[in-house]
Tab-separated table of C-alpha atoms in Angstrom:
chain	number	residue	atom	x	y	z
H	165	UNK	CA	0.000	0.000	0.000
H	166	UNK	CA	1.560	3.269	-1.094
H	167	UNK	CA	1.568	6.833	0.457
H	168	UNK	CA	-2.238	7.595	-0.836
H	169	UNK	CA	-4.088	5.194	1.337
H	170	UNK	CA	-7.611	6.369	-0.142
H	171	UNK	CA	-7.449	7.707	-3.520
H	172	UNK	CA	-5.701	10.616	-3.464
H	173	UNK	CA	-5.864	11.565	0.265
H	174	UNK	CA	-3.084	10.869	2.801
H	175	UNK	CA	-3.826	11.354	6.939
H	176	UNK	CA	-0.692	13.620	7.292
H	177	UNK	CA	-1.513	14.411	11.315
H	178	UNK	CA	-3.831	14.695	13.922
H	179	UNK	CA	-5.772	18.235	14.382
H	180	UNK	CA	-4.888	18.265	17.842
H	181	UNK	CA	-1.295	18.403	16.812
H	182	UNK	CA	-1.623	21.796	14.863
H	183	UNK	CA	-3.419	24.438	16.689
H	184	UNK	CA	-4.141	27.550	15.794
H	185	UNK	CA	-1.109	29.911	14.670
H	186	UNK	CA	0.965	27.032	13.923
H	187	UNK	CA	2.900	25.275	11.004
H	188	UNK	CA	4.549	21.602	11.211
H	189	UNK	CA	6.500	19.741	8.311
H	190	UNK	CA	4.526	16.831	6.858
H	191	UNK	CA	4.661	14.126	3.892
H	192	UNK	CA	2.710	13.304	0.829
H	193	UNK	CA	3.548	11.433	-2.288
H	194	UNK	CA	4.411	14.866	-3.935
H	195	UNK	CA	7.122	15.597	-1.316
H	196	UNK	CA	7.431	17.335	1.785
H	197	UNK	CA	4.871	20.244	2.725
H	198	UNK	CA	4.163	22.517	5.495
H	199	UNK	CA	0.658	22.041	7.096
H	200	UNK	CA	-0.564	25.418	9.036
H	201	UNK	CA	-3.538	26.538	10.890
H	202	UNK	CA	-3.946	30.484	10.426
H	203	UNK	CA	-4.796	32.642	13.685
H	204	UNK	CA	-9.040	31.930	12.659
H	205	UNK	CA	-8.346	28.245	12.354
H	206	UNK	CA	-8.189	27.738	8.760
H	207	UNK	CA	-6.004	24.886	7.403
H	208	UNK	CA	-3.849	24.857	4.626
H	209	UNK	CA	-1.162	22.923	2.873
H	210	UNK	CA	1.487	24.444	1.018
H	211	UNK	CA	4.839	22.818	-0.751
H	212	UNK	CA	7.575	22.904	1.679
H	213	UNK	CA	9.986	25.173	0.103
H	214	UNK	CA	9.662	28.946	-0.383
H	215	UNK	CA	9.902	30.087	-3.889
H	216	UNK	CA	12.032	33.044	-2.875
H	217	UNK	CA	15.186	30.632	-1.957
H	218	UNK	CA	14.299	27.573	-1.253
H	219	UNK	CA	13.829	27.815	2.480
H	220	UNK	CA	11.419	25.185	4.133
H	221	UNK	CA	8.235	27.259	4.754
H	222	UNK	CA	7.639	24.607	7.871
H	223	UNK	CA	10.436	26.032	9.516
H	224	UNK	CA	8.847	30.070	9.484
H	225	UNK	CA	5.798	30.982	11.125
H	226	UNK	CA	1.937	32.283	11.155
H	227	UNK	CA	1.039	35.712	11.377
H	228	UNK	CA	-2.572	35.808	11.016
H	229	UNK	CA	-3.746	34.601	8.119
H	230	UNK	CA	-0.700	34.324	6.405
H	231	UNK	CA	2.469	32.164	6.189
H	232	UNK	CA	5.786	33.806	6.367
H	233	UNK	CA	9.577	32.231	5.781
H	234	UNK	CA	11.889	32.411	8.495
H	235	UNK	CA	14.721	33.607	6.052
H	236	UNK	CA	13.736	37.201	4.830
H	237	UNK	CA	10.019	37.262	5.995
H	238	UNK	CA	8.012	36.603	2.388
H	239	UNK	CA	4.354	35.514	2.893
H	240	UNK	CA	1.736	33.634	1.753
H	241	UNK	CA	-1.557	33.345	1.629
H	242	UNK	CA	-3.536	30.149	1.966
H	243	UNK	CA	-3.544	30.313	-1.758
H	244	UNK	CA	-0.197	30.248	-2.125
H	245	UNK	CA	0.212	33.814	-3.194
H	246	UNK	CA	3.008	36.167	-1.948
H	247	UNK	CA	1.472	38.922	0.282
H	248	UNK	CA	4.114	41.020	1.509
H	249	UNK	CA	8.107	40.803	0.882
H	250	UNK	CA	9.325	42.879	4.086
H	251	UNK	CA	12.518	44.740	2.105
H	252	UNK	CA	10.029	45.970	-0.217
H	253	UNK	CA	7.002	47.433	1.669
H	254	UNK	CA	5.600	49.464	-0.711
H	255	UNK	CA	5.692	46.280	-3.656
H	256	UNK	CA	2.607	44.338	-4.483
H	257	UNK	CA	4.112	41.054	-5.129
H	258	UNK	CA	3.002	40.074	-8.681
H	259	UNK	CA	0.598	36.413	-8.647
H	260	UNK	CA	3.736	34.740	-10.556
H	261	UNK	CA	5.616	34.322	-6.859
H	262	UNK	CA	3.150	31.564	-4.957
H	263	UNK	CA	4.192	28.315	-3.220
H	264	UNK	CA	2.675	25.122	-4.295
H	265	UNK	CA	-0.379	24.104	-2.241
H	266	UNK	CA	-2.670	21.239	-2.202
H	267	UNK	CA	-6.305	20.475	-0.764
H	268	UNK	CA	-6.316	19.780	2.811
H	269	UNK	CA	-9.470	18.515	4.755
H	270	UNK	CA	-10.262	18.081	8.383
H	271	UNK	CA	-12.615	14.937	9.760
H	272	UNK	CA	-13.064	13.530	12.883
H	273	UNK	CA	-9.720	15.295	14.061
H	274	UNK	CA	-7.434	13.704	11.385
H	275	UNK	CA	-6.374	15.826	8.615
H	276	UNK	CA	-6.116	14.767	4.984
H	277	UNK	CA	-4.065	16.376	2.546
H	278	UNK	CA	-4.826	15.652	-1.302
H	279	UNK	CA	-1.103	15.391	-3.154
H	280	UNK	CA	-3.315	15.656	-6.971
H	281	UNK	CA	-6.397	17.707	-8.124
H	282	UNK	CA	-9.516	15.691	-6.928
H	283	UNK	CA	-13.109	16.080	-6.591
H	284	UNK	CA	-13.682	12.856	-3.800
H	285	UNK	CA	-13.125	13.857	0.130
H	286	UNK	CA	-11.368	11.866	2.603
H	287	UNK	CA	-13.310	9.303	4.440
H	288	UNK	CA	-15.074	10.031	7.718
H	289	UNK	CA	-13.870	7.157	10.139
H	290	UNK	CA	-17.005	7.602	12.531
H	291	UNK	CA	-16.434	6.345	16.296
H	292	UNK	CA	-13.171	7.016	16.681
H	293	UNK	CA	-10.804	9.225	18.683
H	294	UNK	CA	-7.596	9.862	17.630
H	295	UNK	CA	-4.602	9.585	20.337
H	296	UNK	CA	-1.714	9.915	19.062
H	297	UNK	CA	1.079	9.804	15.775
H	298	UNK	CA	4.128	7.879	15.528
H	299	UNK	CA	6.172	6.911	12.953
H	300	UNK	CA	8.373	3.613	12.265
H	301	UNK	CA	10.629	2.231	10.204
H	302	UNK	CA	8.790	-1.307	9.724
H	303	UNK	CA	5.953	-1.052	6.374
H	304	UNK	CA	2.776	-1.585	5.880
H	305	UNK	CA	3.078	-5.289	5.223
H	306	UNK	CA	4.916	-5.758	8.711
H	307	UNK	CA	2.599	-4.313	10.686
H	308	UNK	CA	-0.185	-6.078	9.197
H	309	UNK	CA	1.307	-9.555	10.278
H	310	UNK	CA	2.504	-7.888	13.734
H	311	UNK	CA	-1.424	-6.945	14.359
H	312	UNK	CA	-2.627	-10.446	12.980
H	313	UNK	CA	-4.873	-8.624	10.263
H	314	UNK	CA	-4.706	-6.383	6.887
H	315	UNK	CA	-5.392	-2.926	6.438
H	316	UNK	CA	-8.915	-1.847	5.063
H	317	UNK	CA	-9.081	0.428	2.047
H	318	UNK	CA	-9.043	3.468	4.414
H	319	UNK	CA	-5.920	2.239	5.708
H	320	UNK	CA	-7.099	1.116	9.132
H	321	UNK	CA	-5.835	-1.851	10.865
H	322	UNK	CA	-7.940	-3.013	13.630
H	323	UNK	CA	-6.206	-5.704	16.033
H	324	UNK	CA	-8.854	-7.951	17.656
H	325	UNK	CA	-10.105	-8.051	21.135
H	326	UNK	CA	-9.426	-4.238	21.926
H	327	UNK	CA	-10.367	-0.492	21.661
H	328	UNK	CA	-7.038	-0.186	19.034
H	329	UNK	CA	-7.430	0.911	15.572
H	330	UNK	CA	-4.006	2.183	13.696
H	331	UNK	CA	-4.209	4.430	10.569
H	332	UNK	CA	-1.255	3.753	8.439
H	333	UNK	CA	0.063	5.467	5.756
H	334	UNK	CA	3.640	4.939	3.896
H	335	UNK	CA	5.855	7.703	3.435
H	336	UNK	CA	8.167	8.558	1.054
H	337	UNK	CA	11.120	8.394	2.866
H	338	UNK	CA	10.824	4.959	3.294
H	339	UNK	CA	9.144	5.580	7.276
H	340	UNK	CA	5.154	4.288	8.009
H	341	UNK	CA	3.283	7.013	9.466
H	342	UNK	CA	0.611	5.774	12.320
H	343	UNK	CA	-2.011	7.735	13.410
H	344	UNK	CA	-3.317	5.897	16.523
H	345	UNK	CA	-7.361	5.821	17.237
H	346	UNK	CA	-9.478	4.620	19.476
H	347	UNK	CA	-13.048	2.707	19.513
H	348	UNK	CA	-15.850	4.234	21.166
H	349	UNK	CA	-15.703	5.721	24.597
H	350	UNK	CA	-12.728	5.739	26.686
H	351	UNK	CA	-11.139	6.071	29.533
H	352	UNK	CA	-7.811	7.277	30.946
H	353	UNK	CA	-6.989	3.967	31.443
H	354	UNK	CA	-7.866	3.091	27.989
H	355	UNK	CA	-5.635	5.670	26.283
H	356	UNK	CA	-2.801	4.877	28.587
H	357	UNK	CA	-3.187	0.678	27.643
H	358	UNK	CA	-4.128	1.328	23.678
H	359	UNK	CA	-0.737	3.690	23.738
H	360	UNK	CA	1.558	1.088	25.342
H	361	UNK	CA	-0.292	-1.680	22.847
H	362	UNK	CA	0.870	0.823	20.467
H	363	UNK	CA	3.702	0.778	20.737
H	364	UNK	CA	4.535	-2.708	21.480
H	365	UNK	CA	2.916	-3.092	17.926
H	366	UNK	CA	5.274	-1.054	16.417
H	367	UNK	CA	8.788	-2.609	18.154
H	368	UNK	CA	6.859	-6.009	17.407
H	369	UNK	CA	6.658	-4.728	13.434
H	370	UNK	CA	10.686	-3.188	13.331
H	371	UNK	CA	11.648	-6.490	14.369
H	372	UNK	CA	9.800	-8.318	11.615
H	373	UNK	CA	10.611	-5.893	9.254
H	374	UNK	CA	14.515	-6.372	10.314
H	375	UNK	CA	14.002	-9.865	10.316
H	376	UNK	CA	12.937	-9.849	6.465
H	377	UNK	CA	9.686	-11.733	7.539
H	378	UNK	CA	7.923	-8.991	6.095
H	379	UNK	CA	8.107	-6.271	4.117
């Protein structure tokens, strides 16, 4: 299973992981992008690399609703156009400097970032509560046979007899990103036994994955 678990959308992280005012780095098939949440709360995806020099926009920061490079202070809109270039105050940046972006959607507290054009939206996994994210070096395929079952076309893996659901999705770097969930209503004690199951999932995966038992 490649990078775009469900058609063109890839769960790049969790909304509680991006409030408001914030940008993080994240992956799609089409490379690296930075994933901010403007000062209202609106998302937006945008290719990882400002157009002025090549700075990573996920290393700069959010000034309302605008993104701005940490190098010399250019900004962007959510629609990737340049807003402002700081040693030229008085310049309306013309619409040919913009940054790359890409639908993003937010459901059930997962976001979903779209690396092509499409006209589908993510799926809505309905009864479940996400955790937490982690990443591993073990794929798809060992994970499956560490958890005893496949992946659904969403990209879930459910391991029986639990609360547990893991949302996988294969990166580009050669890393599995898993987006932890949970069934139904917990409690603290839930979270804190679904995270250590977690986990022991994911050493149980590296080692099958080092092992060459799968792949």
């Amino acid at each position: 299973m490649h990078s775009d678990t469900t058609g063109s959308w890839t769960p790049v992280a969790l909304s509680a992981d991006l409030p408001a005012g914030t940008v993080i780095p994240a992956r799609i098939s089409a490379g690296s992008i930075a994933l901010w949440r403007s000062e209202s709360g609106r998302l937006s995806a945008s290719a990882d690399r400002c157009p002025h020099r090549g700075m990573s926009l996920s290393h700069g920061f959010v000034r309302g609703e605008a993104l701005s490079c940490i190098y010399h202070g250019w900004s962007y809109a959510q629609g990737g156009n340049c807003i402002r270039i700081p040693a030229h105050p008085g310049l309306t940046p013309p619409e040919t400097i913009r940054a790359r972006t890409f639908a993003v959607e937010e459901a059930g507290g997962v976001i979903w970032v779209a690396a092509d054009e499409t006209e589908t939206k993510p799926p809505v996994l309905e009864g479940l509560t996400p955790l937490r994210s982690m990443t591993t070096d073990a794929g798809i395929s060992a994970i499956e046979t560490a958890a005893g079952t496949k992946a659904s076309a969403e990209g879930l893996i459910e391991p029986a007899g639990g609360t547990l659901c893991l949302l996988v999705s294969a990166r580009n770097d050669g890393q599995t990103l898993i987006h932890v969930l949970l069934k139904g209503e917990t409690s603290p004690a839930d979270r804190i036994a679904a995270s250590r199951e977690a986990e022991s999932l994911r050493r149980a995966a590296e080692d099958l994955q080092k092992k060459g038992i799968a792949s």
